[in-house]
Short mmCIF file of C-alpha atoms in Angstrom, two decimals:
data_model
loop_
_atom_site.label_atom_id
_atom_site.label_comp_id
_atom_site.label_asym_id
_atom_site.label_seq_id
_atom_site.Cartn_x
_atom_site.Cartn_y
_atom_site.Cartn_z
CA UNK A 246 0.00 0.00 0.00
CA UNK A 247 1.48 3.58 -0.89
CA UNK A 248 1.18 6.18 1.39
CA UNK A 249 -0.51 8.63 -0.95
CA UNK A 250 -3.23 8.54 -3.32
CA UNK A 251 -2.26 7.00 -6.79
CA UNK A 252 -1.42 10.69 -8.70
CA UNK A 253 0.92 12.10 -5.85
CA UNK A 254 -2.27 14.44 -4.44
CA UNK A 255 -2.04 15.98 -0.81
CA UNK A 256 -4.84 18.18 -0.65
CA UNK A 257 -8.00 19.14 -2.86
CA UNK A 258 -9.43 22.78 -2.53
CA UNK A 259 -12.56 24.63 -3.80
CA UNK A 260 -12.86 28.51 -3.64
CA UNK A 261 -16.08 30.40 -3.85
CA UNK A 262 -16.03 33.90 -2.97
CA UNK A 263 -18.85 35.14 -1.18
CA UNK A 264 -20.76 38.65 -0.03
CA UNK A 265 -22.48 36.71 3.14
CA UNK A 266 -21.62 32.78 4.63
CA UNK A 267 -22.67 31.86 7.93
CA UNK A 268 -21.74 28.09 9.08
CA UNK A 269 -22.66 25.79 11.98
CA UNK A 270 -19.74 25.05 14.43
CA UNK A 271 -22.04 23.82 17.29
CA UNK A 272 -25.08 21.79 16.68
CA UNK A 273 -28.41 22.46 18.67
CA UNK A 274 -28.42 20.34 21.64
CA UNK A 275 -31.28 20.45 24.45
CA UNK A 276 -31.01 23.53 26.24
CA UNK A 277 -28.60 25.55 24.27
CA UNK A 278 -28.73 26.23 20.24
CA UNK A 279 -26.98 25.85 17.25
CA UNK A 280 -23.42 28.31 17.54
CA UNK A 281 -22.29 29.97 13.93
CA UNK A 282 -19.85 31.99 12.70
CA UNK A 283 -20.25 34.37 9.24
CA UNK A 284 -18.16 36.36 7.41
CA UNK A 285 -18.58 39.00 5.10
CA UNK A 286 -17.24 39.85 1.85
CA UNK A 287 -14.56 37.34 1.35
CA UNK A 288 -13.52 33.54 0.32
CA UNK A 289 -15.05 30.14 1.46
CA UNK A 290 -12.16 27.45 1.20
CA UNK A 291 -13.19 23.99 1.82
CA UNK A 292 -10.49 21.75 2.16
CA UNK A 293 -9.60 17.91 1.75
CA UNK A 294 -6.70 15.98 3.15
CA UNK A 295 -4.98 12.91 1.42
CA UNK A 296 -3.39 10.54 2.45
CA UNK A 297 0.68 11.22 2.77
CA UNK A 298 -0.47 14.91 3.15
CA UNK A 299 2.08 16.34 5.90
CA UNK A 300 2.64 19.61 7.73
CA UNK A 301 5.27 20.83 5.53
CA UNK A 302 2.94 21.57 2.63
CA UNK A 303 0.84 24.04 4.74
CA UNK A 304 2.44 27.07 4.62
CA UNK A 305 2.92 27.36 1.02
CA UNK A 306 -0.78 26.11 0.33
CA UNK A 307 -1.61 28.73 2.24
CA UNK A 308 0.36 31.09 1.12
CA UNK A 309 -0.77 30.12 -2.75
CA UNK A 310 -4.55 30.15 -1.48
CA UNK A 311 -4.73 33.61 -0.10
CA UNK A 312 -2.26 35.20 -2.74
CA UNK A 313 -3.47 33.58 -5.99
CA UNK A 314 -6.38 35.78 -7.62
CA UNK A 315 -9.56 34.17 -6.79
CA UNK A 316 -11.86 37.54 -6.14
CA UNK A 317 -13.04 40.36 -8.04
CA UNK A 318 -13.43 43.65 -6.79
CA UNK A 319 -16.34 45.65 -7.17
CA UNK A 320 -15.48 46.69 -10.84
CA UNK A 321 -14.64 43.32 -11.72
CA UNK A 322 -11.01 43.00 -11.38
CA UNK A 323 -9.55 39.56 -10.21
CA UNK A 324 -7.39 40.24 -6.94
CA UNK A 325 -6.53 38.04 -3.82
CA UNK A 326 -8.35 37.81 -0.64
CA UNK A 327 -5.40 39.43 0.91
CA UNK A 328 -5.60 42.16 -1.44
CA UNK A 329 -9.73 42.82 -1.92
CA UNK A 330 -8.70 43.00 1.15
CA UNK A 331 -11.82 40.01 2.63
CA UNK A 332 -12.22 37.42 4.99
CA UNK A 333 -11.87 33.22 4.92
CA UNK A 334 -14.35 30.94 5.60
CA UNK A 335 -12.60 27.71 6.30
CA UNK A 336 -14.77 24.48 5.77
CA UNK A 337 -13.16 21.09 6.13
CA UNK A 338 -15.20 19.19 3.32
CA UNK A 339 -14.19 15.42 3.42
CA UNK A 340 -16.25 14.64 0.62
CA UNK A 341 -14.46 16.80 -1.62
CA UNK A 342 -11.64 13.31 -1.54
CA UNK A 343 -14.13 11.30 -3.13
CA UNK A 344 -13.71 9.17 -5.74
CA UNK A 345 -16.54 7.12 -8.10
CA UNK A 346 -16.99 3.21 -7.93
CA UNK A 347 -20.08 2.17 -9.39
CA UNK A 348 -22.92 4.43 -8.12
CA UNK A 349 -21.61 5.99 -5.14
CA UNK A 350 -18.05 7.54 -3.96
CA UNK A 351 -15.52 6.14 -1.78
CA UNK A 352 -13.26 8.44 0.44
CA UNK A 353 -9.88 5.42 0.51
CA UNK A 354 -7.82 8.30 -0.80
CA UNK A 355 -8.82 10.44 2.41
CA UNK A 356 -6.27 11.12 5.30
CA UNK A 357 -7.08 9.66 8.59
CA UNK A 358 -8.98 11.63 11.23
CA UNK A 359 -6.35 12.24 13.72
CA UNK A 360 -3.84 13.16 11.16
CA UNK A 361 -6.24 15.54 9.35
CA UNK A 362 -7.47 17.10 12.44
CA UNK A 363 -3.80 18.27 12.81
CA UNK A 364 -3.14 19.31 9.18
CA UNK A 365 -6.78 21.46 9.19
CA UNK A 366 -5.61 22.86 12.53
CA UNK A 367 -2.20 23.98 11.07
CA UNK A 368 -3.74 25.12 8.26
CA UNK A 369 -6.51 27.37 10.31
CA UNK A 370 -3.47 28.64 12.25
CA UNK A 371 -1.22 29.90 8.97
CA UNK A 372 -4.37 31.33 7.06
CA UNK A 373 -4.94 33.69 10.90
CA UNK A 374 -1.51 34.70 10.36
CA UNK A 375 -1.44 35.53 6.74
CA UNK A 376 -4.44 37.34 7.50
CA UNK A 377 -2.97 39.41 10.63
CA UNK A 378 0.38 40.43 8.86
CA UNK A 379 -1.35 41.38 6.03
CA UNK A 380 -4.37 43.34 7.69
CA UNK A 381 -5.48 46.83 6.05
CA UNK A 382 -5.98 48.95 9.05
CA UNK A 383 -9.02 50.59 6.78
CA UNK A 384 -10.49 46.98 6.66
CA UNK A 385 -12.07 44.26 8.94
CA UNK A 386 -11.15 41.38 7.88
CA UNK A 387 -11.15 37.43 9.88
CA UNK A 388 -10.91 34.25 9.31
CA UNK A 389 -13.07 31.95 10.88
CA UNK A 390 -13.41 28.04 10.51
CA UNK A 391 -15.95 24.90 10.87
CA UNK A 392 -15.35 22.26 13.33
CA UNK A 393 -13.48 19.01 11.90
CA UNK A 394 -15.92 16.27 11.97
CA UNK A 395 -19.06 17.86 11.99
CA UNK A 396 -21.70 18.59 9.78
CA UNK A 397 -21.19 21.72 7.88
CA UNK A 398 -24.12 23.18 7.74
CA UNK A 399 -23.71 26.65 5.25
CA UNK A 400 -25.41 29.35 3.82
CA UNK A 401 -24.11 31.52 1.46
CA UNK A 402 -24.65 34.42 -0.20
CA UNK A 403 -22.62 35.39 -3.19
CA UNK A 404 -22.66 37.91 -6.35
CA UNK A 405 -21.29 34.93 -8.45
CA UNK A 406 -19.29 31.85 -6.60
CA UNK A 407 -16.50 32.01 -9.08
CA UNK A 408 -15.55 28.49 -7.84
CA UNK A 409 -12.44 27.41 -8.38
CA UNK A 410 -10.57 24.50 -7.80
CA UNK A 411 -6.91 23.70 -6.78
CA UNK A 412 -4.75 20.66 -6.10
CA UNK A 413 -1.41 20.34 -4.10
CA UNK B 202 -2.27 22.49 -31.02
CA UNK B 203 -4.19 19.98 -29.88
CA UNK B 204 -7.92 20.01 -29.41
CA UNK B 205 -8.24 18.97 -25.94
CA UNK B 206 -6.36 19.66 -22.81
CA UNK B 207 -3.56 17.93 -22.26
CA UNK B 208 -5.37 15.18 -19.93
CA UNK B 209 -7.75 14.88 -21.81
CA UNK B 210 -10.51 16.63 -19.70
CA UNK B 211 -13.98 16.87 -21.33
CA UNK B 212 -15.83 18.51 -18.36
CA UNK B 213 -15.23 19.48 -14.71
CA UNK B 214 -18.35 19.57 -12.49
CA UNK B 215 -18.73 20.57 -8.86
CA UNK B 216 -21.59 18.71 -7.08
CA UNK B 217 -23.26 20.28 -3.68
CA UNK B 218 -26.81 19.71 -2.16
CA UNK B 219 -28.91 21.83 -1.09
CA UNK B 220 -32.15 22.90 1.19
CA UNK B 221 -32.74 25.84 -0.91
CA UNK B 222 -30.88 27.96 -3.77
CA UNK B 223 -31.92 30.57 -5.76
CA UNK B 224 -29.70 32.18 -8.68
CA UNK B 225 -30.32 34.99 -10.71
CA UNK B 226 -30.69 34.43 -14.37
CA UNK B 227 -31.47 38.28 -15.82
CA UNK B 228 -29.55 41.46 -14.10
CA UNK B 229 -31.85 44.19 -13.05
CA UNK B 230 -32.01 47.18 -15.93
CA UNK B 231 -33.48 50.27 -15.64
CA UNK B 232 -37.01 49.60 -15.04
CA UNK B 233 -36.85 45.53 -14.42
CA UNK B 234 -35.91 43.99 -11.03
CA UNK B 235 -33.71 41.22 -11.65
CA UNK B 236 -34.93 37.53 -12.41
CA UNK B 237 -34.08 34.81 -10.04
CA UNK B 238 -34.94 30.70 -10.71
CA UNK B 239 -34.99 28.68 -7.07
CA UNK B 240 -35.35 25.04 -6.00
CA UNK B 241 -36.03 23.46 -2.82
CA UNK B 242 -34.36 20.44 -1.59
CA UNK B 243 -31.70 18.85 -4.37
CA UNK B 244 -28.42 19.37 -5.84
CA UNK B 245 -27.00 22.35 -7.33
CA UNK B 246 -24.19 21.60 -10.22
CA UNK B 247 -21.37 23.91 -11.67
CA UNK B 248 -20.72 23.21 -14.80
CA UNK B 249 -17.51 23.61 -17.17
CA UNK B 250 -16.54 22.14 -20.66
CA UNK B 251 -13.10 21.81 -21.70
CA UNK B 252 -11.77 22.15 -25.48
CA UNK B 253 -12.89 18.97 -27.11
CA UNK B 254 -15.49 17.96 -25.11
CA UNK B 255 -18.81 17.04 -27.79
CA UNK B 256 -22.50 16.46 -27.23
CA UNK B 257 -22.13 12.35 -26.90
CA UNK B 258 -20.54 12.73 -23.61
CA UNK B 259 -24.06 14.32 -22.11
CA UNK B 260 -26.33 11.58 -22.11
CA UNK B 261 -23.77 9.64 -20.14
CA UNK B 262 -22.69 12.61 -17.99
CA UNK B 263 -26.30 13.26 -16.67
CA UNK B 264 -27.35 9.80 -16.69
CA UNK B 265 -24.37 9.34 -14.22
CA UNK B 266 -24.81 12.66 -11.80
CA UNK B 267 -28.31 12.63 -11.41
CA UNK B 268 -28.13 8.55 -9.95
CA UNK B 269 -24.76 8.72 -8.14
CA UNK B 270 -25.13 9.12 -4.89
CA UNK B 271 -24.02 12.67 -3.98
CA UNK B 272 -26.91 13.43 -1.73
CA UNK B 273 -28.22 12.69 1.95
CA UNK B 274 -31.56 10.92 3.19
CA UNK B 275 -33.09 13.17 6.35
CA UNK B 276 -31.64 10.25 7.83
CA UNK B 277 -28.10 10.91 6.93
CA UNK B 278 -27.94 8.07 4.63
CA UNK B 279 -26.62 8.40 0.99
CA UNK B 280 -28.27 8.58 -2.23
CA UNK B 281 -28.98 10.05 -5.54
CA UNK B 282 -31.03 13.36 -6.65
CA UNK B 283 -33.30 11.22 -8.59
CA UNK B 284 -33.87 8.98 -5.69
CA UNK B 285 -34.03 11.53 -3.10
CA UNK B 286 -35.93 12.73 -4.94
CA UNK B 287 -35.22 16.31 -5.36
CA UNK B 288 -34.56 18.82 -8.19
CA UNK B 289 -31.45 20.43 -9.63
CA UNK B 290 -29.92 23.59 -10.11
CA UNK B 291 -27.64 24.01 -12.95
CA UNK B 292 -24.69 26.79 -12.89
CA UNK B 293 -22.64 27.15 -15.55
CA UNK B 294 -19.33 28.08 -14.26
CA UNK B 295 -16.38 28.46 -16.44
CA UNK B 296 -13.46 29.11 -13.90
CA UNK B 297 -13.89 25.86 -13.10
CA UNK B 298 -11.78 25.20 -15.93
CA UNK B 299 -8.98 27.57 -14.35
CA UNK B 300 -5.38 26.64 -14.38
CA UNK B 301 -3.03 28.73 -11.98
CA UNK B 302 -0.08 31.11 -13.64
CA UNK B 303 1.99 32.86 -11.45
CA UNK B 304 -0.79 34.76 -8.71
CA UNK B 305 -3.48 34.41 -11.71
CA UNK B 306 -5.45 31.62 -13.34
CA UNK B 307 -5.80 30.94 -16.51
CA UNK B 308 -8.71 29.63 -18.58
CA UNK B 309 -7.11 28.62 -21.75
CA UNK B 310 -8.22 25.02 -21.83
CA UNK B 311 -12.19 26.27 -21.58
CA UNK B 312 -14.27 25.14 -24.53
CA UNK B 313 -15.26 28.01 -26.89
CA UNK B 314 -18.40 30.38 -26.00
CA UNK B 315 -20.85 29.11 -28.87
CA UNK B 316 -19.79 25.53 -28.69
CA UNK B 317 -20.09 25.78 -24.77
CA UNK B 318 -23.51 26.87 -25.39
CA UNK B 319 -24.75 24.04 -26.93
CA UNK B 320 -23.21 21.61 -24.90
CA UNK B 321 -24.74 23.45 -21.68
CA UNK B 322 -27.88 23.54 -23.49
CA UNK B 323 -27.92 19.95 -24.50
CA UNK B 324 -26.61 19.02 -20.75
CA UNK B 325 -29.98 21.46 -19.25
CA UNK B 326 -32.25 19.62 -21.90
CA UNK B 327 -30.97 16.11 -20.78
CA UNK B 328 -31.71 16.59 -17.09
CA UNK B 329 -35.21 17.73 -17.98
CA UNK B 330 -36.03 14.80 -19.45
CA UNK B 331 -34.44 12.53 -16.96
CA UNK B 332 -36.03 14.03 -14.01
CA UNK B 333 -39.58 13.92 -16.20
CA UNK B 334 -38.98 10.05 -16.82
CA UNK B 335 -38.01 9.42 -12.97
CA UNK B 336 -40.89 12.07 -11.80
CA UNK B 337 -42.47 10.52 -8.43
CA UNK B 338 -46.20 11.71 -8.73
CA UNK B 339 -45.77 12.63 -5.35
CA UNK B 340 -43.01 14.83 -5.11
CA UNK B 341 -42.72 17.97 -6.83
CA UNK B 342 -39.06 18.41 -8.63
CA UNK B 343 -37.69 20.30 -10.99
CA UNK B 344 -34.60 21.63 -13.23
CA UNK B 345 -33.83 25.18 -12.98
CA UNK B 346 -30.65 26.94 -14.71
CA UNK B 347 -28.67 29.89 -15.24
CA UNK B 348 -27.74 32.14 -18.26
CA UNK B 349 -24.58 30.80 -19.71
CA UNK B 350 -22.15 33.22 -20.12
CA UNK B 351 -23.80 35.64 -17.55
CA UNK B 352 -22.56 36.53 -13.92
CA UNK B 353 -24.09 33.72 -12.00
CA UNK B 354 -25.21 35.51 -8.76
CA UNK B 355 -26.39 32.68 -6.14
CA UNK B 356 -27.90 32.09 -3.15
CA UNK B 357 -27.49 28.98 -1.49
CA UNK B 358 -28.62 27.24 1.79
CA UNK B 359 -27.76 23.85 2.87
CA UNK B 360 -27.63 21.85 5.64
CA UNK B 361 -24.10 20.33 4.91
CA UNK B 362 -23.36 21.36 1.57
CA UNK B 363 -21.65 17.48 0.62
CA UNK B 364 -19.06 18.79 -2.12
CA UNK B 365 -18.19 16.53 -4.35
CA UNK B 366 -16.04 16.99 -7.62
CA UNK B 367 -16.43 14.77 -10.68
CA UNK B 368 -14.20 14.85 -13.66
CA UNK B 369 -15.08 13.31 -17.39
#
């Protein structure tokens, strides 16, 4: 058995840019309700772990992710998160890993909980980094993240997803 | 040149379920409010040929989204739009076929607008006929779309948005 997924993949990422997205870290339970967090104007990244995926690839994912041009502004033009300047939704998305046998999708190729746990963690941690060196004193920008595990429960609100995807 | 991108891509689609979407399918204009199309409970699809792709790959391509299972029971367990049953939102979205360069993306292996089109058209056109054959008299579901080539302004609420990417 190899360590990583057949074609050398660590990590599969969509991007949608949004105006609104509020997600669920915190089920109801009986005698307290559902907790969210939102962001505004900004980028929803939902990230998948393989298998062989390590630490060391986090801080230039990152780096790539919140640098590459994945927004418009206002007027159109494509610029960076950093740069528009908005905020990051993180949303671990396990299903993202998936792959087709017959009619449904097995998830072999995914990374193992613990491990993943870590590697989301890490990559929460560089992306509030990124984000704080880079801040625009002008602007209010924050990153805020789901709860590895869960159910992501999402709404969004967008003026055009402008999904994209991207591999490492 | 050759006709198709280099791995021989045909189409790149993003899969994600929903409780509710709505997406705009006319701007506003001086003296019309926008028009919006909306579904309840189903799947929403992005959309993206790739140079080379060609209208025998769409019977295949719907046939195989609308049964694999990419959706969720209320019960949590896994099956297919058709079966859930539920209806489906169709998005074309052509930075799905974006290729990073540098900080930018690039969309050079994107089919051509008219050809796109007609594929898109074809795909819309296939699913409406599917879900018609599959209808369950006692659920009401539906295909809705959006304006290819326009800015695809959504909505979307979900409760776990189960993102799944498929490749043909």
């Amino acid at each position: 058995m190899s360590d990583s997924t057949e074609n050398g993949l660590k990590a599969r990422v969509i991007l949608q840019q949004c105006l609104h997205a509020r997600l669920q870290v915190k089920p109801p339970e009986e005698g307290s309700e559902a907790e969210w967090v939102e962001i505004n104007r900004g980028m929803v990244i939902y990230i998948c772990f393989f298998k062989g995926a390590t630490e060391d690839i986090i801080p230039k994912m990152v780096n790539t992710l919140l640098n590459m041009k994945l927004c418009e502004t206002e007027s159109g033009k494509h610029t960076s998160v950093l740069q528009l300047p908005g905020s990051v939704l993180i949303v671990p998305q396990a299903t993202l890993g998936g792959k087709p046998k017959g009619k449904g999708m097995q998830y072999h190729g995914n990374i193992g909980k613990d491990e993943g746990l870590k590697l989301y963690s890490s990559f929460v941690s560089h992306c509030q980094s990124e984000l704080l060196t880079s801040r625009n004193a002008d602007a209010v920008t924050e990153v805020r993240h789901g709860t590895y595990g869960n159910r992501q429960v999402l709404k969004l609100d967008t003026n055009g997803p402008y999904t994209h995807l991207m591999e490492f």
